[in-house]
One Martini backbone bead per residue (centre of mass of N, CA, C, O) as a GRO file, in nm:
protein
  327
    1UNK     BB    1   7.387  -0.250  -3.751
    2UNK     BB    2   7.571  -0.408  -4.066
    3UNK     BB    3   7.494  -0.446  -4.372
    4UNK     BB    4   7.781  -0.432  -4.462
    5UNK     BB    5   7.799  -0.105  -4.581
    6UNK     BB    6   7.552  -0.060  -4.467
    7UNK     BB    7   7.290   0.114  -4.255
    8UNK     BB    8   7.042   0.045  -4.053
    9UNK     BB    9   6.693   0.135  -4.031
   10UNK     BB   10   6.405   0.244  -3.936
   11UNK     BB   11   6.147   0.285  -4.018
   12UNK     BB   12   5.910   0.513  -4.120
   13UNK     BB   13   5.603   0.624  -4.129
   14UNK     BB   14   5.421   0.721  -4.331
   15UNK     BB   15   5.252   0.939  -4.494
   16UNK     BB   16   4.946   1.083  -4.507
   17UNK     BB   17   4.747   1.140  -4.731
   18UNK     BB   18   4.651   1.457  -4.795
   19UNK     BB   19   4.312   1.388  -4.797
   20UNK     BB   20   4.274   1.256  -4.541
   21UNK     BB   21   4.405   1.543  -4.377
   22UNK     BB   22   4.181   1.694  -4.478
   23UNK     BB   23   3.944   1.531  -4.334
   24UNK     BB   24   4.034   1.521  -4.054
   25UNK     BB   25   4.037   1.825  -4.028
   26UNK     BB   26   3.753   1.847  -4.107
   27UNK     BB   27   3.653   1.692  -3.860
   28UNK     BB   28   3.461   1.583  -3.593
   29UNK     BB   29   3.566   1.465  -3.307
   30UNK     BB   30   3.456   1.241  -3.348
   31UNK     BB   31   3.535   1.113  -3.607
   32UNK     BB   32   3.854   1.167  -3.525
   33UNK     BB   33   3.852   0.938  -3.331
   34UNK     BB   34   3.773   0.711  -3.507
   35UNK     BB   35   4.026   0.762  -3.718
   36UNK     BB   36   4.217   0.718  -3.490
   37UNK     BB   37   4.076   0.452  -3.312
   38UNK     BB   38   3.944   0.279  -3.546
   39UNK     BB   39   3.639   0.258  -3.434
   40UNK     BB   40   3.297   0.355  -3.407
   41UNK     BB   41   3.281   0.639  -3.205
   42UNK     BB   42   3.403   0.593  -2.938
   43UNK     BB   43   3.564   0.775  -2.712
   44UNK     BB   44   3.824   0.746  -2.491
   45UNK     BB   45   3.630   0.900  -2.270
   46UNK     BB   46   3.333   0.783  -2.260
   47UNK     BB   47   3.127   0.954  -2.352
   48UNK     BB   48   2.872   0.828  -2.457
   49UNK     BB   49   2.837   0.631  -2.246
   50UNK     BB   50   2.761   0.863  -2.021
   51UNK     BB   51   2.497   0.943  -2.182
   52UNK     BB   52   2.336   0.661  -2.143
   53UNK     BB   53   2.340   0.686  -1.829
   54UNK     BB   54   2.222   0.883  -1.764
   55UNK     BB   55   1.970   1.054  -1.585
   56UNK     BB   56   1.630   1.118  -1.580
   57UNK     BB   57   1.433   1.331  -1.528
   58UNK     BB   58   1.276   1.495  -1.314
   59UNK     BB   59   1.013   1.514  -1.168
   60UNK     BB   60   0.710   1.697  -1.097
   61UNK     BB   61   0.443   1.836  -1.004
   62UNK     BB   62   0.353   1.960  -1.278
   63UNK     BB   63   0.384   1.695  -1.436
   64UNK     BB   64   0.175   1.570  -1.308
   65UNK     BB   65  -0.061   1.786  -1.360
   66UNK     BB   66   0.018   1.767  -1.703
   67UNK     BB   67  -0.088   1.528  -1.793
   68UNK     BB   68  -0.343   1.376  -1.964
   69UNK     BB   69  -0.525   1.257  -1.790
   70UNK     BB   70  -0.564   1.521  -1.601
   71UNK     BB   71  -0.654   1.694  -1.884
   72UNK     BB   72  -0.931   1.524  -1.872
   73UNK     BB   73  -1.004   1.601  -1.566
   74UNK     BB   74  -1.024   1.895  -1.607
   75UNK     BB   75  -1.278   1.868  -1.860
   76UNK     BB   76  -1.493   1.739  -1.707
   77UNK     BB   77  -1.505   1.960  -1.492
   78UNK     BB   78  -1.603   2.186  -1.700
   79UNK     BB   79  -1.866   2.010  -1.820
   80UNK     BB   80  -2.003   1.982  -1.534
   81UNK     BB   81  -2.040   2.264  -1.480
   82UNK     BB   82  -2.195   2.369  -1.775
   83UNK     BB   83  -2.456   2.184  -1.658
   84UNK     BB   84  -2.527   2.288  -1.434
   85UNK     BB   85  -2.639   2.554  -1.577
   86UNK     BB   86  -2.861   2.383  -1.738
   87UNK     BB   87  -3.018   2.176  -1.519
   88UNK     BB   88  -3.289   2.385  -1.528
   89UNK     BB   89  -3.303   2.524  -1.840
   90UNK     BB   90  -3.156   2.289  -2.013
   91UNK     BB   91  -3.197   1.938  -2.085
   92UNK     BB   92  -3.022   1.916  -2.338
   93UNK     BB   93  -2.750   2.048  -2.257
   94UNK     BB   94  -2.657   1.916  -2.008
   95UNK     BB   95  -2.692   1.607  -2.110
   96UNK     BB   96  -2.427   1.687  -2.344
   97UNK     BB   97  -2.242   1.785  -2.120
   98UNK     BB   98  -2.225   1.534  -1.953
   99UNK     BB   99  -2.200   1.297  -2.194
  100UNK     BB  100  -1.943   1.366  -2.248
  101UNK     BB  101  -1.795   1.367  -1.922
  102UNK     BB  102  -1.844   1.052  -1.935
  103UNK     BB  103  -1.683   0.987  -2.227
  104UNK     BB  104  -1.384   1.088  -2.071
  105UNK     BB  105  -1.414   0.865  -1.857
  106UNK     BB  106  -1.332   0.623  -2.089
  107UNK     BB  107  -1.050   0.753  -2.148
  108UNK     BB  108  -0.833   0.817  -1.922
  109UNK     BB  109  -0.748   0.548  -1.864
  110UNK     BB  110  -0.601   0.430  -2.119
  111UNK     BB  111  -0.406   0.682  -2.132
  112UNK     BB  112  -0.232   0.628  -1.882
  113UNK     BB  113  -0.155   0.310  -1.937
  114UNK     BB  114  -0.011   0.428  -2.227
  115UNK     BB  115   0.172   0.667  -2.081
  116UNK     BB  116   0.232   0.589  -1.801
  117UNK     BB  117   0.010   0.803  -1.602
  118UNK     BB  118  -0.031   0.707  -1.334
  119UNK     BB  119  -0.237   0.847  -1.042
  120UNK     BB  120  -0.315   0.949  -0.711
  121UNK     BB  121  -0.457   1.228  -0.857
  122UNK     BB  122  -0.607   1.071  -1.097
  123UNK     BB  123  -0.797   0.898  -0.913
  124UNK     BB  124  -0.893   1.105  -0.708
  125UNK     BB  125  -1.028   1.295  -0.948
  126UNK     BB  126  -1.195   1.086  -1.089
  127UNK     BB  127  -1.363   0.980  -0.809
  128UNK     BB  128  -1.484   1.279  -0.793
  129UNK     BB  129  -1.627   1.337  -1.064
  130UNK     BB  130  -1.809   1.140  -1.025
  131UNK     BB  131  -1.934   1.177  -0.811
  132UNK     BB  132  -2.053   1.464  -0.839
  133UNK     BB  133  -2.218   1.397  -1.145
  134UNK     BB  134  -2.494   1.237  -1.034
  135UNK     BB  135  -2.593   1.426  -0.830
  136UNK     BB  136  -2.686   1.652  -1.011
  137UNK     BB  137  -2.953   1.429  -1.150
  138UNK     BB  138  -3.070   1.391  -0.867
  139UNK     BB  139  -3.148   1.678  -0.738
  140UNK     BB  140  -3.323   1.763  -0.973
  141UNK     BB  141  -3.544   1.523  -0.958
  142UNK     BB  142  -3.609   1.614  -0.665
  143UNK     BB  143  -3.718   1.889  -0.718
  144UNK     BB  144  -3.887   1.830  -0.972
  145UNK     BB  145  -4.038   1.547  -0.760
  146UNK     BB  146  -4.029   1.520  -0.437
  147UNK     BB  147  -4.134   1.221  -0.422
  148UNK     BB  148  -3.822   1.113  -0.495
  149UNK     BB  149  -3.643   1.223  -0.237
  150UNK     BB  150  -3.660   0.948  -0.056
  151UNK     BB  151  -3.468   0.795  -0.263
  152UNK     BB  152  -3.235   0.976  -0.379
  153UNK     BB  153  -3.059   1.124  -0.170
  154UNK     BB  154  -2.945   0.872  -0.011
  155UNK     BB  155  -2.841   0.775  -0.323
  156UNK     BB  156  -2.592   1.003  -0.257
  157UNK     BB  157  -2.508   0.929   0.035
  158UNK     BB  158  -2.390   0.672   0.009
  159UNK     BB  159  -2.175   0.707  -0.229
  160UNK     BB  160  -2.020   0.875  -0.084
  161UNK     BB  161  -1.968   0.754   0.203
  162UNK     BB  162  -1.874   0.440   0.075
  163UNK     BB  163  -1.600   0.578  -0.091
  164UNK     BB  164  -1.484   0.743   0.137
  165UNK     BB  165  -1.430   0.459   0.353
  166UNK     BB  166  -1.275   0.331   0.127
  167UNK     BB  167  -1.049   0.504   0.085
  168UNK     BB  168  -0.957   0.501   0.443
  169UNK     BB  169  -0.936   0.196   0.447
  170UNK     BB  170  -0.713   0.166   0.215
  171UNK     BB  171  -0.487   0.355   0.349
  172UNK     BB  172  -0.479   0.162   0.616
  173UNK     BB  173  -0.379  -0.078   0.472
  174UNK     BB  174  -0.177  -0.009   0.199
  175UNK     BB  175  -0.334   0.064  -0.015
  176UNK     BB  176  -0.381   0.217  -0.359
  177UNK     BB  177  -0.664   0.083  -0.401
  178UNK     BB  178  -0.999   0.047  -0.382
  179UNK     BB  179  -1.054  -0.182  -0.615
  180UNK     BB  180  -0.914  -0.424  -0.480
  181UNK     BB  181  -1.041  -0.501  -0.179
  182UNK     BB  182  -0.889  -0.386   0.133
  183UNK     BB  183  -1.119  -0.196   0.254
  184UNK     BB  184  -1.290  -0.501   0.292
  185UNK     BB  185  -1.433  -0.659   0.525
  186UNK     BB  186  -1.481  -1.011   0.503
  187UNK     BB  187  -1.672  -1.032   0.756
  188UNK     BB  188  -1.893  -0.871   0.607
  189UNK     BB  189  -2.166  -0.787   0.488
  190UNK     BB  190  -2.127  -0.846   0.156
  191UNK     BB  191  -1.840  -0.835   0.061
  192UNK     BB  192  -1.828  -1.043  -0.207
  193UNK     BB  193  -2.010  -0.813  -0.408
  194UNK     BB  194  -1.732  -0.669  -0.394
  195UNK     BB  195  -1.542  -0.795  -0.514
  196UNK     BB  196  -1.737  -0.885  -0.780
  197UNK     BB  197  -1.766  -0.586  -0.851
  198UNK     BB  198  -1.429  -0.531  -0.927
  199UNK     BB  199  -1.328  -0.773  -1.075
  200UNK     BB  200  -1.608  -0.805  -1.271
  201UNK     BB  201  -1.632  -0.664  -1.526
  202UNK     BB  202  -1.916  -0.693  -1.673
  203UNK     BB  203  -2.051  -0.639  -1.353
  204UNK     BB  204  -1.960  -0.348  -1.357
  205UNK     BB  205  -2.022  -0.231  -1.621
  206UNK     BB  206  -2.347  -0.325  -1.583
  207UNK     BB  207  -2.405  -0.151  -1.363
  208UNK     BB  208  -2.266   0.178  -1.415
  209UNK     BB  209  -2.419   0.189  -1.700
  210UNK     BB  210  -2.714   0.132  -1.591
  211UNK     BB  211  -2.698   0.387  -1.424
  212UNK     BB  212  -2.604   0.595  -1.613
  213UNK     BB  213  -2.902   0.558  -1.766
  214UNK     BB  214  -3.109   0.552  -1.534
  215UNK     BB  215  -3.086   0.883  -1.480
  216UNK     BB  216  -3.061   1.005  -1.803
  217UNK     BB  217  -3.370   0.909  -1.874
  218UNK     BB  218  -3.504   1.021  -1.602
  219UNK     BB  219  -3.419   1.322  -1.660
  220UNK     BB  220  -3.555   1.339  -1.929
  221UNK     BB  221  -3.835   1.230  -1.897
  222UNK     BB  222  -3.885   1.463  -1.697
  223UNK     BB  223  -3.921   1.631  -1.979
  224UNK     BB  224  -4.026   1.391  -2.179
  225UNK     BB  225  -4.213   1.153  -2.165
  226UNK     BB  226  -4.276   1.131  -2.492
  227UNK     BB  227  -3.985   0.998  -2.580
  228UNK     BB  228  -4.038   0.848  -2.843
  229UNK     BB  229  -4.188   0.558  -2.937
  230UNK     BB  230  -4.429   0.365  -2.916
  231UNK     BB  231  -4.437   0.046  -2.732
  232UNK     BB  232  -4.650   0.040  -2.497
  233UNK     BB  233  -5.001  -0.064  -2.462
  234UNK     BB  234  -5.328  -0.066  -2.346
  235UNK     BB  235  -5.307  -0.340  -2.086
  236UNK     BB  236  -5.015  -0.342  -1.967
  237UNK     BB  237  -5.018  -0.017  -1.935
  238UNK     BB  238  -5.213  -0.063  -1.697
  239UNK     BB  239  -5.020  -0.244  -1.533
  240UNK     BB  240  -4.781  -0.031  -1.533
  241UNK     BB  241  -4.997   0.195  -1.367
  242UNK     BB  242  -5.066   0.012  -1.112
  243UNK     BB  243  -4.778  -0.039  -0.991
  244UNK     BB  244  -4.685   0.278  -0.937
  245UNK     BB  245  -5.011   0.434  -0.822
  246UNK     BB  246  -4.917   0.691  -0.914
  247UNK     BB  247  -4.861   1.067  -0.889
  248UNK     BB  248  -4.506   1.116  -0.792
  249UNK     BB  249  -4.276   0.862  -0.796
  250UNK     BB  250  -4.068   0.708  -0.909
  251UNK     BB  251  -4.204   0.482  -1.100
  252UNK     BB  252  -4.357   0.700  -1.249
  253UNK     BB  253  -4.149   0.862  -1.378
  254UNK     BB  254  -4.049   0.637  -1.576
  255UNK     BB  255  -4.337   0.590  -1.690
  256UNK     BB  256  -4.436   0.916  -1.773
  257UNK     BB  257  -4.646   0.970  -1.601
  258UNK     BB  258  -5.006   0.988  -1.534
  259UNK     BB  259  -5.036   1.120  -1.851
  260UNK     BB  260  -4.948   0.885  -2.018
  261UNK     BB  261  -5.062   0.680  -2.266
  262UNK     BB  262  -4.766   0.533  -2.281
  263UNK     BB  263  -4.500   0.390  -2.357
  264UNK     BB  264  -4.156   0.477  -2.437
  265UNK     BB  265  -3.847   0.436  -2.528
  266UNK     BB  266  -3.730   0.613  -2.288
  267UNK     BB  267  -3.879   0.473  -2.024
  268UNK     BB  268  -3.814   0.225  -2.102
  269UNK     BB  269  -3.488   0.219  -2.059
  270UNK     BB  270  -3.508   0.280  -1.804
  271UNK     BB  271  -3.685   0.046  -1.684
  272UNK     BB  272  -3.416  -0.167  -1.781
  273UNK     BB  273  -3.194  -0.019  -1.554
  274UNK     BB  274  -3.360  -0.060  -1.276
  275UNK     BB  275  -3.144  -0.277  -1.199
  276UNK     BB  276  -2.882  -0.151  -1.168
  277UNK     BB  277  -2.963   0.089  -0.981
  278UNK     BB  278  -3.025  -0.138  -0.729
  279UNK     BB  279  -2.728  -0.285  -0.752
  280UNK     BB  280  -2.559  -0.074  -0.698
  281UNK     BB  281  -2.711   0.031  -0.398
  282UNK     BB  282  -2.595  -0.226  -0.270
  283UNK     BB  283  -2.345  -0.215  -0.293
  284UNK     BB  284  -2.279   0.056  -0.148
  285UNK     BB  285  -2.407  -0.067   0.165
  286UNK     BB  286  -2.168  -0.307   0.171
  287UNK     BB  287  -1.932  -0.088   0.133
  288UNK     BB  288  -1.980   0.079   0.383
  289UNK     BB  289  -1.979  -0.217   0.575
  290UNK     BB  290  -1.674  -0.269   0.511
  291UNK     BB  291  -1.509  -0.011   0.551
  292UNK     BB  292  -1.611   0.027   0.819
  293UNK     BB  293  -1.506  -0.267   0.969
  294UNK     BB  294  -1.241  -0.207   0.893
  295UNK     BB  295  -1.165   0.100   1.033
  296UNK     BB  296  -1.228  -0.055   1.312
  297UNK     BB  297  -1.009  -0.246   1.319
  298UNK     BB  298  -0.758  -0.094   1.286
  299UNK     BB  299  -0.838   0.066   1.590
  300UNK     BB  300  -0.814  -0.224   1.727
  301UNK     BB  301  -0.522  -0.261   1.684
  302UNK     BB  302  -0.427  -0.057   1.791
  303UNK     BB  303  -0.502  -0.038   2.070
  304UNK     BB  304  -0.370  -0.284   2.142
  305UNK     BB  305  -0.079  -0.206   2.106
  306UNK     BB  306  -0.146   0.012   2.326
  307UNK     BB  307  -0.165  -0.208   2.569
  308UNK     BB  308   0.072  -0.371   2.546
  309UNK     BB  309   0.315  -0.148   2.555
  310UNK     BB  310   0.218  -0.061   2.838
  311UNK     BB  311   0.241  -0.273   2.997
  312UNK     BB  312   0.547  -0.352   2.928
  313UNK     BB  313   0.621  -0.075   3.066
  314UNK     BB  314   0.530  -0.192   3.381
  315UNK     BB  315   0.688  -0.445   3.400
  316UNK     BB  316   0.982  -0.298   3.360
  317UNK     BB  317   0.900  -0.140   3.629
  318UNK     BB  318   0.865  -0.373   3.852
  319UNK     BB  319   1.172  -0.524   3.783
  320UNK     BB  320   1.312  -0.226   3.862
  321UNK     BB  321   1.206  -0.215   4.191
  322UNK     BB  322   1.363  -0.471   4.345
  323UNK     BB  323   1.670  -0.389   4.211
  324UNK     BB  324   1.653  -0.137   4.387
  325UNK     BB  325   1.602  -0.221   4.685
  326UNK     BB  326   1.878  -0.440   4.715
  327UNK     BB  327   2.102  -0.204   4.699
   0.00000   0.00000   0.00000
């Protein structure tokens, strides 16, 4: 149309001034997104979004066995390889050896944990070398004293086997821990204690550490009877070497053997620990008596299953045969 004598025209858009032009071409895709789509720098095609979605690098086995906590569980088993060379022949590096790789066992689980890198293969390896270390200065002390084989020795098989079947009845009845008390049948004889032992922390603690107290203590003694000072003596002593029987049993061992003049604080130690680790050994045939018949229950379930399902295809099979003779 015309207004008057002129003729209207659309106008057209300015050009942009020089320098936006400099930027524009001089900045980076992204930017140039920004500045074309006057947005916050999210190109039009979503790149950004798909990166965001993007899915997390897939771990392997090799990510696995190279966690923090599985490096601190090659390192005590390391550690504890180290004492063995020296558990005959220096029993102070023996000792700083074991307790290094001891003192890594409570750093490992908090690491895990923290770094969220719990795994089966984490907690088989620490299962595995806690059996391990304790058996090391049991079996050198059943060595090194014979007549106290016979108490020493069962407590190391003991051990072993009610955390094997521990953890063979968790596994069949689709438990992650052995921890958590589903591999022991509730009907077994002290289930409870085990139940308790796992539970409550406290009594776990005091039961685990006292058990390695009076371990360390007992190897300890075993090499310097009279190692601390003087605690006990006189008419006590004497009433704690009557109690013993003298010899060389494991009470005798204890208290620093019938040549010691008197109890010394390291053999205290010991003496104050041996509840602990003979609570501990009751739990472990609780442990194994609970495990054993968990996994004999699982047993008794499956023949049970296929007892019923030979059955029922028995059965199957008796009325397909007058339905085939009526034909």
């Amino acid at each position: 149309r015309t207004v008057g004598a002129r003729r209207w025209m659309p106008r057209r858009p300015s050009p942009a001034p020089a320098r936006q032009r400099t930027l524009a071409a001089a900045a980076p895709p992204r930017a140039m997104s920004k500045a074309a789509h006057g947005g916050d720098g999210v190109s039009g095609d979503g790149a950004s979004d798909r990166e965001s979605q993007r899915p997390p690098r897939r771990e392997t086995a090799a990510d696995v066995l190279t966690f923090a906590p599985n490096l601190i569980g090659y390192l005590r088993v390391a550690l504890l390889c180290a004492a063995c060379w020296f558990v005959n022949t220096d029993h102070r590096a023996c000792l700083a050896l074991y307790c290094a790789s001891f003192g890594l066992d409570v750093l490992d689980g908090p690491v895990a944990r923290r770094l969220q890198q719990s795994t089966r293969f984490g907690a088989s390896l620490d299962m595995l070398t806690d059996k391990a270390s304790t058996p090391v200065l049991l079996l050198a002390l059943s060595r090194r004293h014979p007549a106290t084989s016979w108490v020493l020795v069962p407590c190391v098989l003991l051990d072993v086997a009610s955390h094997f079947f521990l953890v063979q009845a968790t596994a069949q009845r689709g438990g992650r821990s052995h921890k958590a008390g589903s591999g022991v049948e509730a009907s077994a004889p002290l289930s409870s204690l085990v139940r308790l032992f796992y539970a409550h922390k406290p009594f776990f603690g005091w039961t685990c550490l006292g058990h390695e107290i009076f371990v360390v203590a007992l190897y300890w003694v075993s090499h310097e009877p009279a190692a601390g000072p003087l605690m006990i003596g006189g008419a006590p002593w004497a009433a704690l070497q009557a109690m013993a029987g003298g010899g060389d049993g494991l009470l005798a061992v204890v208290l620093g053997g019938a040549a010691s003049e008197g109890l010394h604080l390291l053999p205290l130690l010991a003496l104050l620990a041996l509840p602990s680790f003979l609570t501990k050994t009751v739990v472990h045939v609780a442990q194994l008596a609970g495990a054993v018949t968990a996994l004999a229950a699982v047993d008794a379930d499956e023949r049970n299953l296929a007892a019923a399902a030979a059955v029922s295809v028995e059965g199957t099979r008796g009325v397909r045969a007058p339905e085939a003779g009526a034909r």
